[in-house]
PDB file of C-alpha atoms in Angstrom:
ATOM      1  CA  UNK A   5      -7.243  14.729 -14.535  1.00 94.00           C
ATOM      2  CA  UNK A   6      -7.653  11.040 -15.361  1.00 96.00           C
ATOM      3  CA  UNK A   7      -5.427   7.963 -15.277  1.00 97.00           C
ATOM      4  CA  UNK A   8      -5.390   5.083 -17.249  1.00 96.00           C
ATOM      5  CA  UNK A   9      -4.619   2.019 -14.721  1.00 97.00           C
ATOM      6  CA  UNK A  10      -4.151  -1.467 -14.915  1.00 97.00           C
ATOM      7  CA  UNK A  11      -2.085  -4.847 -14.730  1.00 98.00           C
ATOM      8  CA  UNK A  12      -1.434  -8.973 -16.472  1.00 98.00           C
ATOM      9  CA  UNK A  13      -0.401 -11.076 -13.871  1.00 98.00           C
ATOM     10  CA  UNK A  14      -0.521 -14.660 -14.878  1.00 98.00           C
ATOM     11  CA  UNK A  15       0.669 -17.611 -13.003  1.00 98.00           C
ATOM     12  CA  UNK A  16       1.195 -21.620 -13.806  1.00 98.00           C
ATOM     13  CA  UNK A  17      -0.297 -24.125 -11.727  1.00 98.00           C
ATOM     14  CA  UNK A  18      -0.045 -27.525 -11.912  1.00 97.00           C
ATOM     15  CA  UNK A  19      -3.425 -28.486 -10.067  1.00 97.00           C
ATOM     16  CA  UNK A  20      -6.336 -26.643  -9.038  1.00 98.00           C
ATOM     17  CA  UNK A  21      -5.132 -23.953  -6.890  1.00 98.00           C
ATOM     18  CA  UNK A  22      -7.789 -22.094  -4.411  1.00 98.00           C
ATOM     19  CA  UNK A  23      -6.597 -17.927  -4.449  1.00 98.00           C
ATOM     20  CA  UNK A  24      -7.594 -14.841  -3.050  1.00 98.00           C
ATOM     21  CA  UNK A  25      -6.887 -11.878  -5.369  1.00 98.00           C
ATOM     22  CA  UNK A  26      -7.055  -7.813  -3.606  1.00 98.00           C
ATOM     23  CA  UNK A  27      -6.495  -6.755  -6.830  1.00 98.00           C
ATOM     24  CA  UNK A  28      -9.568  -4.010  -7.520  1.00 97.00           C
ATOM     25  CA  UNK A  29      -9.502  -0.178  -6.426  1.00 97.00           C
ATOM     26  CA  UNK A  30     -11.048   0.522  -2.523  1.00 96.00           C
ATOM     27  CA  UNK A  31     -14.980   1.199  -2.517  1.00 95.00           C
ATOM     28  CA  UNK A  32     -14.092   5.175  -1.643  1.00 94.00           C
ATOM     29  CA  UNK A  33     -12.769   5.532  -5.342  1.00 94.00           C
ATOM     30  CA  UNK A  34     -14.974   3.982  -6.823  1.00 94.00           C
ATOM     31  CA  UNK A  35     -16.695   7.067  -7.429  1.00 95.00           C
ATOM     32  CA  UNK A  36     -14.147   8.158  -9.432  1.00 96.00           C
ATOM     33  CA  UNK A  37     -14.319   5.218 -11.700  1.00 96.00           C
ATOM     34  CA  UNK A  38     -14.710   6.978 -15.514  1.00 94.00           C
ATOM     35  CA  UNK A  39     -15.700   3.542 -17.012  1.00 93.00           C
ATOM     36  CA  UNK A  40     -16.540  -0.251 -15.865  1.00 92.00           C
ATOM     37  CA  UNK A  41     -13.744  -1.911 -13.306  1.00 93.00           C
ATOM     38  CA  UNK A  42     -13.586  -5.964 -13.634  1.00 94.00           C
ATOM     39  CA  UNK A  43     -10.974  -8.417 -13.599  1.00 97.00           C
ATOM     40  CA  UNK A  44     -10.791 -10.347 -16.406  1.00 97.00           C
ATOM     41  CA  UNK A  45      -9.416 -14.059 -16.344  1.00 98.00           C
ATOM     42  CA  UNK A  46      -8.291 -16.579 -18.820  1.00 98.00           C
ATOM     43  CA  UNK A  47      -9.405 -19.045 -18.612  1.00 98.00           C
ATOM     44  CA  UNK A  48     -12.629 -17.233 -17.364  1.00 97.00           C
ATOM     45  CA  UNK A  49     -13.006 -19.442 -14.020  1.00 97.00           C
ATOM     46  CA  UNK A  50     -16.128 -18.769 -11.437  1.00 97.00           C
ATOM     47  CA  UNK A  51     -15.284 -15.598  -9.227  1.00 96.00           C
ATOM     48  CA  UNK A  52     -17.031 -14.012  -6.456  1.00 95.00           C
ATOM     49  CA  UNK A  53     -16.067 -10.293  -4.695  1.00 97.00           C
ATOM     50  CA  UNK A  54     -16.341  -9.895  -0.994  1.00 97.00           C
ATOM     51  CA  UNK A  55     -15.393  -7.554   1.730  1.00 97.00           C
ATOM     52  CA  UNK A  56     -12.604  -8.259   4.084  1.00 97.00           C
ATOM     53  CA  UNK A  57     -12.694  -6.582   7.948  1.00 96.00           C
ATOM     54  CA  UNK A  58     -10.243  -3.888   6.417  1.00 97.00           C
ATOM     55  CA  UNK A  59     -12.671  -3.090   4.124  1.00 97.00           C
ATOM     56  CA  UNK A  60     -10.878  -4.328   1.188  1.00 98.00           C
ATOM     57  CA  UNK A  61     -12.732  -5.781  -2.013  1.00 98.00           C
ATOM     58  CA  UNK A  62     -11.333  -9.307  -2.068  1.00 98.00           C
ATOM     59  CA  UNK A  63     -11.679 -11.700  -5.175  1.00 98.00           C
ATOM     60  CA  UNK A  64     -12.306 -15.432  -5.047  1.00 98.00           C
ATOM     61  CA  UNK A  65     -11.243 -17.971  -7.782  1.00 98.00           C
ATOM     62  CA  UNK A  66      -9.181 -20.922  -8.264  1.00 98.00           C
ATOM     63  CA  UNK A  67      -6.334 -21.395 -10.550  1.00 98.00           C
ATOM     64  CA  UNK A  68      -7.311 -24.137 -13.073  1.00 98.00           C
ATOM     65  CA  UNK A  69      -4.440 -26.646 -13.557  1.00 98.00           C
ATOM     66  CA  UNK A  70      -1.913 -25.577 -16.363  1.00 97.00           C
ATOM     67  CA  UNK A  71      -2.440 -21.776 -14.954  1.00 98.00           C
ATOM     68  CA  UNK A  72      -4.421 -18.587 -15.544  1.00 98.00           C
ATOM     69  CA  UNK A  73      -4.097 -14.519 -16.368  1.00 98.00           C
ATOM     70  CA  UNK A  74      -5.814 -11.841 -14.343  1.00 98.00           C
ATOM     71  CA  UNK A  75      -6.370  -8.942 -15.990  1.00 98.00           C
ATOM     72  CA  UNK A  76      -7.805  -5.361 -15.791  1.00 97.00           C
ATOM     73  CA  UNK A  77      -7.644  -2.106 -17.266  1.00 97.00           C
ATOM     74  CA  UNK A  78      -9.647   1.042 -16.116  1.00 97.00           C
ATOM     75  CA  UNK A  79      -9.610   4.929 -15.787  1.00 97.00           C
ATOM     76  CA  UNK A  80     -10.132   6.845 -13.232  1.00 97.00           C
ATOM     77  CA  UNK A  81     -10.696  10.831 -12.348  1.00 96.00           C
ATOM     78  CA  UNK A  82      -8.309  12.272  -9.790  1.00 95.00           C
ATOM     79  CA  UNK A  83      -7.631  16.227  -8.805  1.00 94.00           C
ATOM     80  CA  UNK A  84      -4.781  16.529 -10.256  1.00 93.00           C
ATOM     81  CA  UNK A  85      -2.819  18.050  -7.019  1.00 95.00           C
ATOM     82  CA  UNK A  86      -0.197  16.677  -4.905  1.00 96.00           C
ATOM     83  CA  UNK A  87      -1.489  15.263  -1.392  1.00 96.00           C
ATOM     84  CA  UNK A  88      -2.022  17.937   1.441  1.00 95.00           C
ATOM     85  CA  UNK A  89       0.125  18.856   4.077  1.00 96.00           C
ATOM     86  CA  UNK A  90      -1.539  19.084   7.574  1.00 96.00           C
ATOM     87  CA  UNK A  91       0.990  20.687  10.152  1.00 96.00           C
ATOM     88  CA  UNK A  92      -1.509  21.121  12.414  1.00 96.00           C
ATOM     89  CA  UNK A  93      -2.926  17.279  12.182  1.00 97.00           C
ATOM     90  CA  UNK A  94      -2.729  16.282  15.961  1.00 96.00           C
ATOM     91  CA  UNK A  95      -1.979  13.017  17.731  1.00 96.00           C
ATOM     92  CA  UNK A  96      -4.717  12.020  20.353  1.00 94.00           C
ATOM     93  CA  UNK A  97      -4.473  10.249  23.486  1.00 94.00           C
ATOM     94  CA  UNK A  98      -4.936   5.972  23.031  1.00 96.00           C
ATOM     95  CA  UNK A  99      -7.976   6.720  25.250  1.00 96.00           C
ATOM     96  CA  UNK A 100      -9.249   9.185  22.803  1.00 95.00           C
ATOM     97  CA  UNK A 101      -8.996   7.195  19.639  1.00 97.00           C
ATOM     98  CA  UNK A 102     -11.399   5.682  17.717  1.00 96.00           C
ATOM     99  CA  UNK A 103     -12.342   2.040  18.400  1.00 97.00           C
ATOM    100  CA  UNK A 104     -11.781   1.054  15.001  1.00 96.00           C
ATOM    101  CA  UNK A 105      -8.173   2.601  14.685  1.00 97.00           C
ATOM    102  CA  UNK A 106      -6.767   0.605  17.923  1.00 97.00           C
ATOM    103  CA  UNK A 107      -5.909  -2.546  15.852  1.00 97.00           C
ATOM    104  CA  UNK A 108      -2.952  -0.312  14.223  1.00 98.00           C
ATOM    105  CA  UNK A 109      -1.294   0.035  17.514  1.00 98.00           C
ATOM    106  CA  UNK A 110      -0.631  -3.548  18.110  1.00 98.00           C
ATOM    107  CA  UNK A 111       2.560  -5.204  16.895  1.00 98.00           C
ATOM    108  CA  UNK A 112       1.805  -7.202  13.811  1.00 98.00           C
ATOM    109  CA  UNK A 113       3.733  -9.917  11.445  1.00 97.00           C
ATOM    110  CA  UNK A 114       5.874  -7.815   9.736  1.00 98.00           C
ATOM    111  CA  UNK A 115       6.041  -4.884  12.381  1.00 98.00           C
ATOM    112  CA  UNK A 116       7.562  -5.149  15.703  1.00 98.00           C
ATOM    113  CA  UNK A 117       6.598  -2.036  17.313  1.00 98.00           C
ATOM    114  CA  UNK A 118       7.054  -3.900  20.577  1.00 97.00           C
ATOM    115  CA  UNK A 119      10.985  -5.046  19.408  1.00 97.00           C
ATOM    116  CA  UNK A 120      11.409  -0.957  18.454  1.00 97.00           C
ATOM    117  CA  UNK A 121       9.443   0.340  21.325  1.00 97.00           C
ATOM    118  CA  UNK A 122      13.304   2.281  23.004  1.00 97.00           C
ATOM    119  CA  UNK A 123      14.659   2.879  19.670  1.00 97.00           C
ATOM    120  CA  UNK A 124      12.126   5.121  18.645  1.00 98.00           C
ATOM    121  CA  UNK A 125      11.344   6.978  21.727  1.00 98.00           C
ATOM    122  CA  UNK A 126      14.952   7.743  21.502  1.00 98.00           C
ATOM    123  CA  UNK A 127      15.303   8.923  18.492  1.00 98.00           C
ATOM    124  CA  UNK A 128      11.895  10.670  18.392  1.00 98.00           C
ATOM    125  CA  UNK A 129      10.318  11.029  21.481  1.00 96.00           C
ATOM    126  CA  UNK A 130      12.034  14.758  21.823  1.00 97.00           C
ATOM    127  CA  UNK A 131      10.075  15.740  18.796  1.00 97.00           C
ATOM    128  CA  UNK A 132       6.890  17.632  18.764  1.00 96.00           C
ATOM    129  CA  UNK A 133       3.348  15.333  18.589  1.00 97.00           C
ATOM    130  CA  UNK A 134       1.712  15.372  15.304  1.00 97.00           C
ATOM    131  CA  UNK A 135       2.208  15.685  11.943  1.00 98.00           C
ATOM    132  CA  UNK A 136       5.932  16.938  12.569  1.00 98.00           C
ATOM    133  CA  UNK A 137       6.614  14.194  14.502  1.00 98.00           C
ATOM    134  CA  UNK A 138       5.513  11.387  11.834  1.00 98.00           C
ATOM    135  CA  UNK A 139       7.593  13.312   9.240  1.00 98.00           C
ATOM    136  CA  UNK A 140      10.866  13.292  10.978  1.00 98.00           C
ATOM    137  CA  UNK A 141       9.579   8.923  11.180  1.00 98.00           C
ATOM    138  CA  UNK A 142       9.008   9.113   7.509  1.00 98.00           C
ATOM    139  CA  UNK A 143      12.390  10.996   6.796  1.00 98.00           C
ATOM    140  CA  UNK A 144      14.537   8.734   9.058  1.00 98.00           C
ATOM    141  CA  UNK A 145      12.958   5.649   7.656  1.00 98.00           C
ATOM    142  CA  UNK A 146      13.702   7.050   4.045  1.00 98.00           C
ATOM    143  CA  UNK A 147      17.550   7.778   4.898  1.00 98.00           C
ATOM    144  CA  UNK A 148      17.666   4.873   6.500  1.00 98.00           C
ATOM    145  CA  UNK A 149      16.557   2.073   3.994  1.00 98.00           C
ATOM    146  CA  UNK A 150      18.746   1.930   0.589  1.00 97.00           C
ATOM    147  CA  UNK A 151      16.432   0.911  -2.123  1.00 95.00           C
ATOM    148  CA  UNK A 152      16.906  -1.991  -4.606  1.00 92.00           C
ATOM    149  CA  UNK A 153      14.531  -4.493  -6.011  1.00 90.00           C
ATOM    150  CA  UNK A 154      17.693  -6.995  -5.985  1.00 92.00           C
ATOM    151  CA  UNK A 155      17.034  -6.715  -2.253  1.00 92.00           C
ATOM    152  CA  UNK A 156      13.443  -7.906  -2.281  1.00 92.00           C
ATOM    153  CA  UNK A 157      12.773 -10.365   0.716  1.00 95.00           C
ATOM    154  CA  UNK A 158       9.636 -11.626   1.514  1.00 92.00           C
ATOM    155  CA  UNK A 159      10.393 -12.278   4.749  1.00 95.00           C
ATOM    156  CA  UNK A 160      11.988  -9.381   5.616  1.00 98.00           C
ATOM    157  CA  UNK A 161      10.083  -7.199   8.316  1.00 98.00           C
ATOM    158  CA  UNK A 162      10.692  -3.961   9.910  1.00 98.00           C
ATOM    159  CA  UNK A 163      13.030  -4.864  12.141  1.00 98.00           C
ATOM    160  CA  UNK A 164      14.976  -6.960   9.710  1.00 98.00           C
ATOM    161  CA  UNK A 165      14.797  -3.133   7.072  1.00 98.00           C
ATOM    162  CA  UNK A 166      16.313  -1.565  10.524  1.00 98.00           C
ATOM    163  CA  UNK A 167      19.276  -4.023  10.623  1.00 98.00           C
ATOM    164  CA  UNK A 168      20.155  -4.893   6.971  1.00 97.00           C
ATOM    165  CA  UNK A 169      18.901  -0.814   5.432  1.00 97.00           C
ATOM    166  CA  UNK A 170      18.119  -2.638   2.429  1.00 98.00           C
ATOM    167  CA  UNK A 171      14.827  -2.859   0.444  1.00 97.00           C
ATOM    168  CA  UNK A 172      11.924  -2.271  -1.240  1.00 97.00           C
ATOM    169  CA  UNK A 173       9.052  -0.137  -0.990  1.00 97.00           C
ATOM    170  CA  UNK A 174       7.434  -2.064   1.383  1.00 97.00           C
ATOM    171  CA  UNK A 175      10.159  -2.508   3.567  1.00 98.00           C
ATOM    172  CA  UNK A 176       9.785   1.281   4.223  1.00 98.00           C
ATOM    173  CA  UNK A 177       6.858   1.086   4.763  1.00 98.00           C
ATOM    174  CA  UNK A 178       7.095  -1.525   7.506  1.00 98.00           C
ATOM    175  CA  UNK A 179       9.942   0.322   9.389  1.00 98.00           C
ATOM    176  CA  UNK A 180       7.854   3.886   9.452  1.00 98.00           C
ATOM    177  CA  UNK A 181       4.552   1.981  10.826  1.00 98.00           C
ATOM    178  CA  UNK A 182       6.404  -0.322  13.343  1.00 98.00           C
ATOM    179  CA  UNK A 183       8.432   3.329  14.372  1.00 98.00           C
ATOM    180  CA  UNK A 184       4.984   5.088  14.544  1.00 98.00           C
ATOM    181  CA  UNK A 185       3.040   2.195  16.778  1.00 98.00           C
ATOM    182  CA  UNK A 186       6.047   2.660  19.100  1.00 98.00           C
ATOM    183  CA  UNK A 187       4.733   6.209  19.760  1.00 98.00           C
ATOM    184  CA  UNK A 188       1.640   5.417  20.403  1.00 98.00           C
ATOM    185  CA  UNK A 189       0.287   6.783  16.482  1.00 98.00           C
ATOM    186  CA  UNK A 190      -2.054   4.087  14.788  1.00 98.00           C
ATOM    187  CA  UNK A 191      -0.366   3.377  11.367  1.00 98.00           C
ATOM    188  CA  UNK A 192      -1.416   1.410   8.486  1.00 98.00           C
ATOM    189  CA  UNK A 193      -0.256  -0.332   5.124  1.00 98.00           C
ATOM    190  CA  UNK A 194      -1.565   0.340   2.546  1.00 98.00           C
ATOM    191  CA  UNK A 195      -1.210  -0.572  -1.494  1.00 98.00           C
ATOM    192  CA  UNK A 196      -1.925   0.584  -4.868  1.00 98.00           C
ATOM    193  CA  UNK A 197      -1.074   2.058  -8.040  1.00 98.00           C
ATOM    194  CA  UNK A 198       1.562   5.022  -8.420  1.00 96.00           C
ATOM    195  CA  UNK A 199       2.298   6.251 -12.105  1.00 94.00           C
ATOM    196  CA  UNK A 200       5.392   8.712 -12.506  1.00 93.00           C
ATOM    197  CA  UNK A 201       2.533  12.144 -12.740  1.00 94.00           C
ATOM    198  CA  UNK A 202       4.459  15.437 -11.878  1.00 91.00           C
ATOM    199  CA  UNK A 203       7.924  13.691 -11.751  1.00 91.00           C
ATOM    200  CA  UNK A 204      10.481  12.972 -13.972  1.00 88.00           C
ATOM    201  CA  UNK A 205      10.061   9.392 -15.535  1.00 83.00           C
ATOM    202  CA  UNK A 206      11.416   7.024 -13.457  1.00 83.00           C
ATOM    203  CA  UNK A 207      13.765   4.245 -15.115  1.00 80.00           C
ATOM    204  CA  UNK A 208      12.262   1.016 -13.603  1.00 81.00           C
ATOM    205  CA  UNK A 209       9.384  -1.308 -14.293  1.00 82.00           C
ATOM    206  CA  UNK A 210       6.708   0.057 -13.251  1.00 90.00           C
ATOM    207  CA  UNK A 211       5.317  -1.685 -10.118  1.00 93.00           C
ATOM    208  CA  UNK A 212       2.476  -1.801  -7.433  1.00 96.00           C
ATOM    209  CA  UNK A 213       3.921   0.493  -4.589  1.00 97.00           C
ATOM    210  CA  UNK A 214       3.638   0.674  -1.042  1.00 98.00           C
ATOM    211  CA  UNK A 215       2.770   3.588   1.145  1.00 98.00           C
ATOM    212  CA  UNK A 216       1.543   4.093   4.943  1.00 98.00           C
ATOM    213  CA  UNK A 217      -1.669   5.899   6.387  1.00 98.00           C
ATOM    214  CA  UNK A 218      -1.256   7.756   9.906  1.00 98.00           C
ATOM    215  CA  UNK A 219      -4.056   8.505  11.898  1.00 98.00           C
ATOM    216  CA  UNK A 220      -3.786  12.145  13.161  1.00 98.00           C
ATOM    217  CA  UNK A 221      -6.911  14.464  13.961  1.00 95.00           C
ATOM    218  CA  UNK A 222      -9.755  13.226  12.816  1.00 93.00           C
ATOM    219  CA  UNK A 223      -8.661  11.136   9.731  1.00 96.00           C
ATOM    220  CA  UNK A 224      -6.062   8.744   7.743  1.00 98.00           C
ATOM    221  CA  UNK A 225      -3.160  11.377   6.393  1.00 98.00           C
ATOM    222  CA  UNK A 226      -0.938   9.581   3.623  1.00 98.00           C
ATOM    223  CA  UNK A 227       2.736   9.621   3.986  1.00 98.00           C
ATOM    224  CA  UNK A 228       5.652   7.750   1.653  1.00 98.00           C
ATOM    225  CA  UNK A 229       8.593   6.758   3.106  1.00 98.00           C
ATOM    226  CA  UNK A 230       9.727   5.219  -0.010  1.00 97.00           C
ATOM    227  CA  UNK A 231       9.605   8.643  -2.086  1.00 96.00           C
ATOM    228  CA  UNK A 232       9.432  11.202   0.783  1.00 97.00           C
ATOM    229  CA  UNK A 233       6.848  13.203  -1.569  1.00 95.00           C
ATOM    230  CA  UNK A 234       4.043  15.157  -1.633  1.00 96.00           C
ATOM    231  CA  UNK A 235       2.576  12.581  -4.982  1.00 96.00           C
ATOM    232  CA  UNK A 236       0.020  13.250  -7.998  1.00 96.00           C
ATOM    233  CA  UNK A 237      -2.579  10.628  -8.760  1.00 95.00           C
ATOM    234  CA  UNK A 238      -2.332   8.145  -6.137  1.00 96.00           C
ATOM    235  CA  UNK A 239      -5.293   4.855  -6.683  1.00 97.00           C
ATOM    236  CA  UNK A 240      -5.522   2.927  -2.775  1.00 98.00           C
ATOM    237  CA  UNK A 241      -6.197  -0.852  -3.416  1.00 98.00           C
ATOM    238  CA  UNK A 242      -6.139  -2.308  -0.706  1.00 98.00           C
ATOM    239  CA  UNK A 243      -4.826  -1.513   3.360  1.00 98.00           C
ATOM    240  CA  UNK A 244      -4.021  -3.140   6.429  1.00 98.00           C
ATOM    241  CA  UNK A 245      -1.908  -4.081  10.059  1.00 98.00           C
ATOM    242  CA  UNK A 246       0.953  -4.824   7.341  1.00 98.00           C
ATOM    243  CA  UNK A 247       2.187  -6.539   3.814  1.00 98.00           C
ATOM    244  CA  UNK A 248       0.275  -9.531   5.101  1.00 97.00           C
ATOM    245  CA  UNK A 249      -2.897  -8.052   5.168  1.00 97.00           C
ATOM    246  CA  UNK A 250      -2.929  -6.643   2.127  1.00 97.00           C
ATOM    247  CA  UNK A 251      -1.350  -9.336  -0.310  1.00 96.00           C
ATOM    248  CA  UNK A 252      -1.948  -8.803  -3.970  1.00 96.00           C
ATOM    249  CA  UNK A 253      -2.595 -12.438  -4.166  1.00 97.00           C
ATOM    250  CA  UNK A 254      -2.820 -14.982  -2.047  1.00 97.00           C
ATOM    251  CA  UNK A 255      -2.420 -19.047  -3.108  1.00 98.00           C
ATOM    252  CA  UNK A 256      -3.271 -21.855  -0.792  1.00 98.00           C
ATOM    253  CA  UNK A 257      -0.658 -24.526  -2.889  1.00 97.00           C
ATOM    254  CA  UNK A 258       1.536 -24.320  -4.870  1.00 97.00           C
ATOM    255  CA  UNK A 259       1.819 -21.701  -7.928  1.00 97.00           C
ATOM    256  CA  UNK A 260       4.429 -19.706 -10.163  1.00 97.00           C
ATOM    257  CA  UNK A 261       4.470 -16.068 -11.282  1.00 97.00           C
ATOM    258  CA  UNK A 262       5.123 -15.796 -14.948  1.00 97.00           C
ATOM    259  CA  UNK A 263       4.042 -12.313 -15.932  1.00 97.00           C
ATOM    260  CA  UNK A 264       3.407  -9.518 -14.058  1.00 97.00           C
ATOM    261  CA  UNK A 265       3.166  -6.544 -15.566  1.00 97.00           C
ATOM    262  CA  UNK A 266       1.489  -2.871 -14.085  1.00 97.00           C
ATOM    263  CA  UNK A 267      -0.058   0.336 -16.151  1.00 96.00           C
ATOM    264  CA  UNK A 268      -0.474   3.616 -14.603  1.00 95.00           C
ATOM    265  CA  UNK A 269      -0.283   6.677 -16.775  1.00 94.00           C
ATOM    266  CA  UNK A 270      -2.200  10.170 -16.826  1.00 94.00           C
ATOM    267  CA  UNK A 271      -4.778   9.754 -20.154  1.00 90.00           C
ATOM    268  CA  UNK A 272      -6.581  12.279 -22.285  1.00 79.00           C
ATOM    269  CA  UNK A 273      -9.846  10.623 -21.747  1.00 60.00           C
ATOM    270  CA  UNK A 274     -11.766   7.918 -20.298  1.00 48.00           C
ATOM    271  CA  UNK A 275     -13.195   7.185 -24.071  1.00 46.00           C
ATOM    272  CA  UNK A 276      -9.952   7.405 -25.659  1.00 43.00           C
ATOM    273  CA  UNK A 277      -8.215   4.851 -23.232  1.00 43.00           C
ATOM    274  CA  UNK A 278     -10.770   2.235 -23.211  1.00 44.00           C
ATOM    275  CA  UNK A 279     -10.861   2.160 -27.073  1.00 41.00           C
ATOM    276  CA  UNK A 280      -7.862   1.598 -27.622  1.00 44.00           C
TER     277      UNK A 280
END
């Protein structure tokens, strides 16, 4: 199947505004890419990519006093089936892990596996290793958190979702990878685009969403504590320890959001969607 992404943001500025934008698809998808993938701006200031130690594609600019739009619109090929469920995906001893994976163990800003460490060995620490036992995380977390974008709060981290059991999508996912560190399971954060494909239309704006990664066996395994879903047609932008990490832009000043606005639909055809 193929999907038809893309997003306007635009922001004001009063001065010249330095920003870091993680706003294109992860290099493992690009190979699905069905036509050309650039961000356009307006006014069309000097930009440079680079690669961030999470392996993120990262894009340098600054905002030109009075403002500027970021823009991009793409399609790209996807299976068409819902993401796999691995019973059998096992958790491995920290001494057994991958060097690389270690860094999602650690407490981070917005996840204080340290401040959770008792809570979650209580509540799951009966529960068989694995892929069972990040479920029953995933399912607690998603009973746990009511959702609401009138209860967006940038400052909010897991802990804070564990108290209040109020947020938004990555709120859940901040509780489920703090409650996962505390057991010793490397988790990650991770963002991206998420169209309503094999689901009734949802009524809301659509939106970036957040989701996790879990390291189990020999691989990343996606889970949504937000939905609580096997999903269609899910595009990774960008991952990391937390929300931090993985910002869809960052501004070093002063700057103001006055459009946002996110596309993700299945299309007919690569040909068809770029035409139009």
């Amino acid at each position: 199947m193929l999907i038809s992404c893309g997003y306007t943001i635009a922001f004001s500025a009063e001065r010249a505004t330095p920003m870091i934008a993680l706003l294109s698809i992860r290099p493992e998808r690009r190979r699905d890419l069905r036509c050309p993938h650039r961000i356009s701006l307006a006014p069309d200031v000097p930009r440079f990519d680079f690669v961030d130690g999470f392996g993120n594609v990262c894009t340098r600019l600054t905002v030109p006093a009075g403002g500027i739009e970021l823009s991009c619109d793409f399609v790209v090929e996807d299976s068409g089936k819902p993401e796999p469920v691995t019973l059998d995906a096992n958790e491995h001893p920290i001494e057994r892990l991958p060097d690389e994976v270690l860094p999602f163990l650690l407490p981070s800003r917005y996840c204080e596996s340290d401040l959770l460490g008792k809570t979650a060995w209580d509540l799951f620490g009966h529960i068989e290793p694995g892929w069972t036992r990040v479920q029953e995380i995933v399912d607690f977390t998603h009973g746990r958190i009511a959702f609401g974008y009138e209860d967006a709060n940038r400052y909010r981290t897991a802990m804070g979702a564990f108290d209040q059991r109020v947020g938004v999508c990555r709120d859940y996912a901040h509780l489920a990878i703090a409650l996962c560190r505390a057991m010793n399971i490397p988790a990650r954060y991770c963002t991206g685009y998420l169209g309503d494909i094999g689901i009734a239309p949802v009524d809301l704006p659509m939106d970036f969403s957040a989701w996790i990664e879990v390291w189990l066996g020999d691989r990343w395994h996606t889970f949504d504590p937000r939905h609580n879903r096997r999903r269609i047609g899910r595009v990774l932008m960008a991952v990391g320890r937390d929300a931090a990490d993985a910002a869809l832009t960052t501004a070093f000043g002063p700057v103001a959001l006055r459009n946002f606005e996110v596309r993700c639909e299945e299309t007919v055809s690569a040909r068809a969607r770029v035409a139009a």
